[in-house]
Coordinates of C-alpha atoms and ligand atoms in Angstrom, one line a residue:
Chain A
M909 CA -3.5 60.7 -39.6
S910 CA -6.2 59.9 -37.0
S911 CA -5.1 59.1 -33.5
E912 CA -6.7 55.6 -33.8
Q913 CA -4.1 54.8 -36.5
S914 CA -1.2 55.8 -34.5
R915 CA 1.2 53.1 -33.5
G916 CA 3.3 55.3 -31.2
Y917 CA 5.8 53.6 -29.0
L918 CA 6.4 53.9 -25.3
P919 CA 9.4 56.1 -24.5
R920 CA 12.5 54.2 -23.5
D921 CA 12.9 54.0 -19.7
R922 CA 16.4 55.6 -19.5
A923 CA 16.8 54.7 -15.8
W924 CA 16.5 51.0 -16.8
H925 CA 19.1 51.2 -19.6
P926 CA 22.7 52.0 -19.0
P927 CA 23.5 55.8 -19.2
A928 CA 25.5 57.0 -22.2
L929 CA 28.4 57.8 -19.9
A930 CA 29.5 55.0 -17.6
P931 CA 33.0 56.1 -16.5
D932 CA 34.1 52.7 -15.4
Y933 CA 33.5 51.5 -18.9
K934 CA 36.3 53.6 -20.4
S935 CA 35.2 53.5 -24.0
S936 CA 32.0 55.3 -23.1
R937 CA 33.9 58.4 -21.9
L938 CA 34.7 59.8 -25.4
R939 CA 31.8 58.2 -27.2
S940 CA 28.9 59.4 -25.0
P941 CA 26.8 62.4 -26.1
R942 CA 26.7 65.1 -23.4
Q943 CA 23.7 67.0 -24.6
P944 CA 20.4 65.6 -23.5
L945 CA 18.6 63.4 -26.1
L946 CA 15.8 65.3 -27.9
V947 CA 12.6 63.6 -26.7
L948 CA 9.9 63.4 -29.4
P949 CA 6.9 61.2 -30.0
T950 CA 7.6 58.5 -32.6
T951 CA 6.5 59.2 -36.2
L952 CA 5.8 56.9 -39.0
S953 CA 9.6 56.9 -39.7
E954 CA 10.2 55.1 -36.3
E955 CA 6.9 53.2 -36.2
S956 CA 7.7 51.3 -39.4
G957 CA 10.6 49.0 -39.9
P958 CA 12.2 46.5 -42.3
V959 CA 10.6 43.1 -42.7
F960 CA 12.8 40.0 -43.1
G961 CA 11.5 36.8 -44.6
H962 CA 12.6 33.2 -44.3
D963 CA 14.3 33.6 -47.7
I964 CA 17.3 35.3 -46.1
I965 CA 17.8 32.6 -43.6
G966 CA 20.1 29.8 -44.8
P967 CA 19.7 26.2 -43.6
R968 CA 22.7 26.5 -41.2
D969 CA 22.4 30.1 -40.1
D970 CA 21.0 29.0 -36.7
D971 CA 23.7 26.4 -36.1
L972 CA 26.9 28.1 -35.1
I973 CA 28.4 24.6 -34.4
H974 CA 28.4 23.9 -38.1
N975 CA 27.8 27.0 -40.2
Y976 CA 31.5 27.8 -40.5
A977 CA 32.9 24.3 -40.1
A978 CA 34.5 22.2 -42.8
D979 CA 32.3 19.3 -44.0
G980 CA 32.3 16.6 -41.4
H981 CA 33.7 18.9 -38.7
S982 CA 32.2 20.9 -35.9
A983 CA 33.2 23.7 -33.6
L984 CA 35.1 22.9 -30.4
G985 CA 33.6 23.5 -27.1
P986 CA 30.5 22.6 -25.0
R987 CA 27.5 22.3 -27.3
I988 CA 24.6 24.5 -26.3
L989 CA 21.1 25.2 -27.3
V990 CA 19.9 28.8 -26.7
H991 CA 16.2 29.5 -26.8
G992 CA 13.6 31.9 -25.5
H993 CA 10.6 34.1 -26.1
L994 CA 10.5 37.5 -27.7
R995 CA 7.7 39.8 -26.6
D996 CA 7.0 43.5 -26.3
Q997 CA 6.4 45.5 -23.2
S998 CA 2.7 44.6 -23.2
G999 CA 3.5 40.9 -23.3
R1000 CA 2.6 40.4 -27.0
A1001 CA 4.7 37.9 -28.8
V1002 CA 6.9 39.3 -31.6
P1003 CA 6.7 36.9 -34.5
N1004 CA 9.0 36.8 -37.6
A1005 CA 11.6 39.0 -35.8
L1006 CA 15.2 38.7 -37.0
I1007 CA 17.7 37.8 -34.3
E1008 CA 21.4 38.0 -35.1
V1009 CA 24.0 36.7 -32.7
W1010 CA 27.8 36.8 -32.4
Q1011 CA 30.2 35.5 -29.9
A1012 CA 33.8 34.5 -29.0
N1013 CA 34.8 30.8 -29.4
A1014 CA 35.3 28.3 -26.6
A1015 CA 38.7 29.8 -25.9
G1016 CA 37.4 33.4 -25.7
R1017 CA 38.7 34.5 -29.0
Y1018 CA 36.8 36.3 -31.7
R1019 CA 37.2 35.8 -35.5
H1020 CA 37.8 39.5 -36.2
P1021 CA 40.6 41.6 -37.8
N1022 CA 41.0 43.8 -34.7
E1023 CA 41.1 40.9 -32.2
T1024 CA 44.4 40.6 -30.4
Y1025 CA 43.8 38.0 -27.6
I1026 CA 46.4 35.2 -27.6
A1027 CA 43.8 32.4 -27.3
P1028 CA 43.6 30.3 -30.4
L1029 CA 41.1 30.6 -33.2
D1030 CA 39.0 27.5 -33.9
P1031 CA 39.2 26.8 -37.7
N1032 CA 35.7 25.4 -37.5
F1033 CA 34.0 28.4 -35.7
G1034 CA 33.0 31.7 -37.3
G1035 CA 31.0 33.1 -34.5
C1036 CA 27.9 34.5 -36.2
G1037 CA 24.4 33.2 -36.7
R1038 CA 20.8 34.3 -37.0
C1039 CA 17.2 33.1 -36.8
L1040 CA 13.7 34.3 -37.0
T1041 CA 11.2 34.1 -34.2
D1042 CA 8.3 31.7 -35.0
A1043 CA 4.6 32.7 -35.2
D1044 CA 4.4 32.6 -31.4
G1045 CA 7.6 34.7 -30.8
Y1046 CA 9.9 31.8 -29.9
Y1047 CA 13.5 31.5 -31.2
R1048 CA 16.2 28.9 -31.0
F1049 CA 19.8 28.5 -32.1
L1050 CA 22.7 26.1 -31.5
S1051 CA 26.2 27.1 -30.6
I1052 CA 29.1 26.3 -28.3
Q1053 CA 29.7 27.8 -24.9
P1054 CA 31.8 31.0 -25.3
A1055 CA 34.6 31.5 -22.8
P1056 CA 35.3 34.7 -20.8
Y1057 CA 38.1 36.9 -22.2
P1058 CA 40.3 39.8 -21.1
W1059 CA 39.9 43.3 -22.5
P1060 CA 41.9 46.5 -22.2
N1061 CA 39.6 48.5 -19.9
G1062 CA 41.3 48.4 -16.4
P1063 CA 44.5 46.6 -15.4
N1064 CA 42.7 43.2 -15.1
S1065 CA 39.3 43.4 -16.8
W1066 CA 37.6 40.3 -18.0
R1067 CA 34.3 39.9 -19.8
P1068 CA 31.9 37.3 -18.4
A1069 CA 31.0 34.7 -21.0
H1070 CA 28.4 36.2 -23.2
I1071 CA 26.6 36.1 -26.6
H1072 CA 25.8 39.4 -28.4
F1073 CA 22.2 39.7 -29.6
S1074 CA 20.8 42.1 -32.2
L1075 CA 17.0 42.3 -32.4
F1076 CA 14.5 43.7 -34.9
G1077 CA 10.9 44.2 -33.9
E1078 CA 8.2 45.5 -36.2
A1079 CA 9.4 49.1 -35.9
F1080 CA 12.7 50.8 -36.2
A1081 CA 12.0 52.3 -32.8
Q1082 CA 12.3 48.9 -31.3
R1083 CA 15.8 48.2 -32.6
L1084 CA 18.0 46.8 -29.8
I1085 CA 21.4 45.3 -29.3
T1086 CA 22.2 43.6 -26.0
Q1087 CA 24.2 40.7 -24.5
M1088 CA 23.2 37.4 -22.9
Y1089 CA 25.1 36.2 -19.9
F1090 CA 25.1 32.7 -18.3
E1091 CA 23.6 32.0 -14.9
G1092 CA 26.2 31.4 -12.2
D1093 CA 29.1 33.1 -14.0
P1094 CA 31.2 34.8 -11.2
L1095 CA 32.5 37.4 -13.6
I1096 CA 29.1 39.0 -14.2
P1097 CA 29.1 41.3 -11.1
L1098 CA 32.7 42.3 -11.9
C1099 CA 32.1 43.6 -15.4
P1100 CA 32.0 47.4 -16.0
I1101 CA 29.8 46.9 -19.1
V1102 CA 27.3 44.9 -17.1
N1103 CA 27.6 47.4 -14.2
A1104 CA 26.8 50.2 -16.5
I1105 CA 23.2 49.0 -16.1
P1106 CA 22.0 50.9 -13.0
R1107 CA 19.6 48.3 -11.6
E1108 CA 20.4 44.8 -10.4
D1109 CA 16.9 43.6 -11.5
A1110 CA 17.6 44.9 -14.9
V1111 CA 20.9 43.0 -15.1
D1112 CA 19.1 39.9 -14.0
T1113 CA 16.9 40.0 -17.1
L1114 CA 20.1 39.5 -19.2
I1115 CA 21.2 36.3 -17.5
A1116 CA 20.1 33.2 -19.2
R1117 CA 18.9 30.3 -17.1
L1118 CA 20.1 26.7 -17.4
D1119 CA 17.1 24.8 -18.8
M1120 CA 17.4 21.1 -18.2
D1121 CA 14.0 20.4 -19.6
A1122 CA 15.2 21.7 -23.0
A1123 CA 18.6 20.0 -22.8
L1124 CA 19.2 17.3 -25.4
P1125 CA 20.4 14.2 -23.4
M1126 CA 23.9 13.0 -24.4
D1127 CA 24.1 16.0 -26.8
M1128 CA 23.8 19.5 -25.5
L1129 CA 22.8 21.7 -22.5
A1130 CA 20.1 24.3 -23.0
W1131 CA 19.9 27.9 -21.8
R1132 CA 16.6 29.9 -21.7
F1133 CA 16.8 33.6 -22.5
D1134 CA 13.7 35.7 -23.0
L1135 CA 13.8 39.2 -24.4
T1136 CA 11.5 42.2 -24.4
L1137 CA 11.2 44.9 -27.0
R1138 CA 9.7 48.4 -26.7
G1139 CA 5.9 48.3 -26.6
R1140 CA 3.3 50.5 -28.1
A1141 CA 1.7 53.4 -26.2
Q1142 CA -1.8 52.7 -27.7
T1143 CA -3.8 53.9 -24.7
Y1144 CA -1.8 57.1 -24.5
F1145 CA -2.0 57.8 -28.2
E1146 CA -5.7 57.0 -28.5
N1147 CA -6.6 59.5 -25.7
R1148 CA -4.4 62.3 -26.7
P1149 CA -5.8 65.3 -28.5
E1150 CA -5.3 65.4 -32.3
G1151 CA -2.0 67.1 -33.2
L1152 CA -0.4 66.9 -29.8
Chain B
M1359 CA 0.8 37.2 -20.2
A1360 CA 0.7 38.9 -16.8
D1361 CA 4.4 38.3 -16.3
D1362 CA 5.9 41.3 -14.5
D1363 CA 9.1 41.1 -16.6
T1364 CA 7.2 42.2 -19.7
R1365 CA 6.8 45.7 -18.3
H1366 CA 10.5 46.5 -19.0
E1367 CA 12.4 46.5 -22.2
S1368 CA 15.5 44.3 -22.2
P1369 CA 18.3 46.6 -21.2
S1370 CA 20.7 47.6 -24.0
Q1371 CA 24.4 46.7 -23.9
T1372 CA 27.1 48.0 -26.2
A1373 CA 27.5 46.3 -29.5
G1374 CA 31.3 46.1 -28.7
P1375 CA 34.2 46.3 -31.1
Y1376 CA 33.3 43.1 -32.9
V1377 CA 29.8 44.0 -33.9
H1378 CA 30.8 43.3 -37.6
I1379 CA 30.9 39.5 -36.9
G1380 CA 27.2 39.4 -36.3
C1381 CA 26.0 42.2 -38.5
L1382 CA 28.4 42.4 -41.4
P1383 CA 30.3 39.1 -41.4
N1384 CA 31.5 39.1 -45.0
W1385 CA 32.8 42.7 -44.5
S1386 CA 34.8 41.5 -41.5
G1387 CA 36.3 38.6 -43.3
I1388 CA 34.0 35.8 -42.3
A1389 CA 33.1 34.3 -45.7
G1390 CA 30.8 31.5 -46.5
V1391 CA 28.2 31.8 -43.7
Y1392 CA 25.8 34.4 -45.3
A1393 CA 25.6 34.8 -49.0
E1394 CA 25.7 38.5 -48.5
D1395 CA 25.8 40.9 -45.6
P1396 CA 22.4 42.1 -44.5
G1397 CA 21.6 45.6 -45.6
S1398 CA 24.6 45.9 -47.9
R1399 CA 22.4 46.9 -50.9
L1400 CA 19.7 49.6 -50.5
I1401 CA 19.0 50.0 -54.2
N1402 CA 19.1 48.1 -57.4
A1403 CA 19.0 49.1 -61.1
D1404 CA 15.2 49.3 -61.1
T1405 CA 14.8 51.4 -57.9
R1406 CA 12.9 54.6 -58.6
G1407 CA 14.3 57.9 -57.6
E1408 CA 17.3 60.2 -57.6
R1409 CA 20.5 58.4 -56.7
V1410 CA 22.4 60.0 -53.8
S1411 CA 25.4 59.0 -51.9
V1412 CA 26.2 60.1 -48.3
T1413 CA 29.7 59.7 -47.0
G1414 CA 31.0 60.8 -43.7
R1415 CA 32.8 59.9 -40.5
I1416 CA 31.9 59.6 -36.8
F1417 CA 34.1 61.5 -34.4
D1418 CA 34.6 61.0 -30.7
G1419 CA 35.1 63.6 -28.0
D1420 CA 38.8 63.9 -29.0
E1421 CA 37.8 64.5 -32.6
A1422 CA 39.3 61.2 -33.5
P1423 CA 37.4 59.2 -36.1
V1424 CA 35.6 56.2 -34.8
L1425 CA 36.9 53.1 -36.7
D1426 CA 34.5 50.4 -35.5
A1427 CA 31.0 51.8 -35.7
V1428 CA 28.0 50.3 -37.6
I1429 CA 25.2 52.6 -38.8
E1430 CA 21.8 51.3 -39.7
L1431 CA 19.6 53.3 -42.0
W1432 CA 15.8 53.3 -42.5
Q1433 CA 14.1 55.6 -45.0
A1434 CA 11.1 56.0 -47.2
D1435 CA 11.1 55.4 -51.0
A1436 CA 11.2 58.2 -53.5
G1437 CA 7.4 58.6 -53.2
G1438 CA 7.6 58.9 -49.4
L1439 CA 6.3 55.4 -48.7
Y1440 CA 7.8 52.9 -46.3
P1441 CA 8.1 49.3 -47.4
S1442 CA 6.5 48.2 -44.1
P1443 CA 3.2 46.5 -43.1
V1444 CA 2.3 49.7 -41.1
E1445 CA 2.4 51.8 -44.3
T1446 CA -1.3 52.4 -45.1
R1447 CA -1.0 55.2 -47.7
G1448 CA 0.1 53.1 -50.7
V1449 CA 2.5 50.4 -51.8
A1450 CA 6.2 51.3 -51.7
D1451 CA 8.6 50.7 -54.6
P1452 CA 9.1 46.9 -54.7
N1453 CA 12.8 47.6 -55.7
F1454 CA 13.5 49.5 -52.6
G1455 CA 13.9 47.8 -49.2
G1456 CA 14.4 51.0 -47.2
W1457 CA 16.9 49.4 -44.8
G1458 CA 20.6 49.5 -45.0
R1459 CA 23.7 48.9 -42.9
V1460 CA 27.1 50.4 -43.3
A1461 CA 30.3 50.3 -41.3
S1462 CA 33.0 52.8 -40.6
A1463 CA 36.2 51.7 -42.5
F1464 CA 38.7 50.2 -40.1
D1465 CA 41.5 52.5 -41.4
S1466 CA 39.8 55.9 -42.1
G1467 CA 36.5 55.6 -40.3
E1468 CA 34.7 56.6 -43.5
F1469 CA 31.3 55.2 -44.2
R1470 CA 29.4 55.4 -47.5
I1471 CA 25.7 55.1 -48.1
D1472 CA 24.4 54.6 -51.7
T1473 CA 20.7 55.2 -51.8
I1474 CA 17.9 57.3 -53.3
R1475 CA 16.6 60.6 -52.0
P1476 CA 13.6 59.8 -49.9
G1477 CA 10.2 61.4 -50.3
R1478 CA 8.3 63.2 -47.6
V1479 CA 6.3 61.3 -45.0
P1480 CA 3.8 62.7 -42.5
Y1481 CA 4.3 63.6 -38.9
P1482 CA 1.6 62.2 -36.6
D1483 CA -0.5 65.4 -37.0
G1484 CA -0.4 65.2 -40.8
R1485 CA 2.2 67.9 -41.5
L1486 CA 4.9 66.7 -43.9
Q1487 CA 8.4 65.9 -42.6
A1488 CA 11.3 66.9 -44.8
P1489 CA 13.1 64.1 -46.7
H1490 CA 15.3 62.3 -44.1
I1491 CA 17.1 59.0 -43.4
N1492 CA 16.7 57.6 -39.9
C1493 CA 20.1 56.4 -38.5
W1494 CA 20.9 54.1 -35.6
I1495 CA 24.6 54.1 -34.5
V1496 CA 26.2 51.3 -32.5
A1497 CA 29.8 50.8 -31.5
R1498 CA 32.1 50.0 -28.7
G1499 CA 31.5 52.6 -26.0
I1500 CA 28.0 53.3 -27.0
N1501 CA 25.7 51.8 -24.4
V1502 CA 22.4 52.4 -26.1
G1503 CA 22.2 52.7 -29.9
L1504 CA 22.1 56.4 -30.9
Q1505 CA 19.2 57.6 -33.0
T1506 CA 19.7 60.5 -35.4
R1507 CA 18.5 61.6 -38.8
I1508 CA 20.2 62.7 -42.0
Y1509 CA 18.4 65.6 -43.7
F1510 CA 19.6 67.2 -46.9
A1511 CA 20.8 70.8 -46.9
D1512 CA 19.5 71.5 -50.4
E1513 CA 15.9 70.9 -49.2
S1514 CA 15.7 74.3 -47.5
D1515 CA 11.9 74.8 -48.0
A1516 CA 11.0 71.3 -46.8
N1517 CA 13.5 71.5 -43.9
A1518 CA 12.0 74.8 -42.8
E1519 CA 8.6 73.1 -42.4
D1520 CA 9.9 69.9 -40.7
P1521 CA 8.4 69.5 -37.2
V1522 CA 11.3 67.5 -36.0
L1523 CA 13.9 70.1 -37.1
A1524 CA 11.6 72.8 -35.7
S1525 CA 11.9 71.3 -32.2
I1526 CA 15.7 71.6 -32.0
E1527 CA 17.1 74.2 -29.6
P1528 CA 19.4 76.0 -29.9
R1529 CA 18.8 76.5 -33.6
A1530 CA 22.4 76.3 -34.5
R1531 CA 22.3 72.6 -33.7
V1532 CA 19.9 72.0 -36.7
D1533 CA 23.0 72.1 -38.9
T1534 CA 24.4 68.9 -37.3
L1535 CA 21.6 67.0 -39.1
L1536 CA 22.1 68.5 -42.6
A1537 CA 24.1 66.5 -45.1
Q1538 CA 25.9 69.0 -47.2
P1539 CA 26.1 68.8 -51.0
D1540 CA 29.6 67.9 -52.1
A1541 CA 29.4 66.9 -55.8
E1542 CA 26.5 66.0 -58.1
G1543 CA 24.4 63.6 -56.1
A1544 CA 27.0 63.3 -53.4
F1545 CA 26.6 64.5 -49.8
R1546 CA 28.8 64.8 -46.8
F1547 CA 27.5 64.0 -43.3
D1548 CA 29.8 63.8 -40.3
I1549 CA 28.6 62.8 -36.9
H1550 CA 30.1 64.1 -33.7
L1551 CA 29.4 62.1 -30.6
Q1552 CA 30.6 64.8 -28.2
G1553 CA 31.9 68.3 -28.1
E1554 CA 31.0 71.7 -29.6
R1555 CA 29.6 70.2 -32.8
E1556 CA 27.8 67.3 -31.0
T1557 CA 25.1 65.9 -33.4
V1558 CA 21.5 66.0 -32.2
F1559 CA 20.5 62.6 -31.0
F1560 CA 16.9 61.6 -30.4
D1561 CA 14.9 59.8 -27.8
I1562 CA 12.1 59.0 -30.2
Ligands
FE1 FE1 32.0 40.4 -26.7

């Protein structure tokens, strides 16, 4: 393969991501590899990735207010619109990218077999949804504001309100799962999962901003959350000697 | 876009214990939202290639099975072609999507992958890699999804030439990436997150 054809990806900046072992996040203690990761250039196996079409997206997949609700009903809680732009590290929009989201309900309870929190389930809320970014990399979905919830980490640990995001780019190397937080939530700086991220400016990129311009009057508030996937190392790869 | 933010990837966060809600909702008991869980079928009756299954478990540093992980898989078709727009060497099998998603069972931790044996795909310098399945593992306690590969122990010639396996030191750790033949067409592949048998994970 000639170097011009290479679609190599930038290495992950491991100082920007949380380390595998973040002792204050207890679950990471026994689940963190202790050997260094083996650093290698991406190959075709990582530079390719699955393609998702509009055919997998159902009409209500991007509407968590209604996609699990009985006919004529809707999920309880403050109605929200979440939207943003998906780009890569060089600022190129990532179109047709599958974004999957999941979250607790307006009482802080998940619909999951292992969930034990005493807060009630909402019979009209499932908690999952998905959408594709448009041709310009923009996405949008509707949901309800999730509540904070307690979790068995320390004696009094609470998660800030959050929405889990799973992102596909064009390459398996770009695969990413992260969480979106809400501007102004006082629980954000107290959270061991958030604080596993070593840099405050990195945490800041996971905090969605209230977006009054996108709010729907008398209907729902809007939150803006932009996301960035790994970018290509084109310059590096074009200049490297063949076979490096 | 000269926006400074675009220079950094969004930081990863754990998928948490309830990743199934978003990734495998039907499997976790949420019916009626998605017709089927994404990635739940890698192959169909018309997919070309040798059927193989890979079963295994993921173990934590106490050698306890992880009961809440999701593993994503990405592999070439039987001819070594990826069903991807960046594939320039030919057109992959239209009956093979290449991407799958499996969960560790809530009770035993066992996962099972039903797929076909992948063909060989080139390394950037043109050498052929041995047949392999790329894996990406997420779970509670995993802050950044872990990348590893499943190779097949019965491909000893191809494995001996594989540039990725060749870069593993100490050599004894190569074994952590080899799925072992169990029965006809069935392989066993356990993943160890920590400890003496820690699986090789990649920054790739
Ligand atoms: Fe959560």
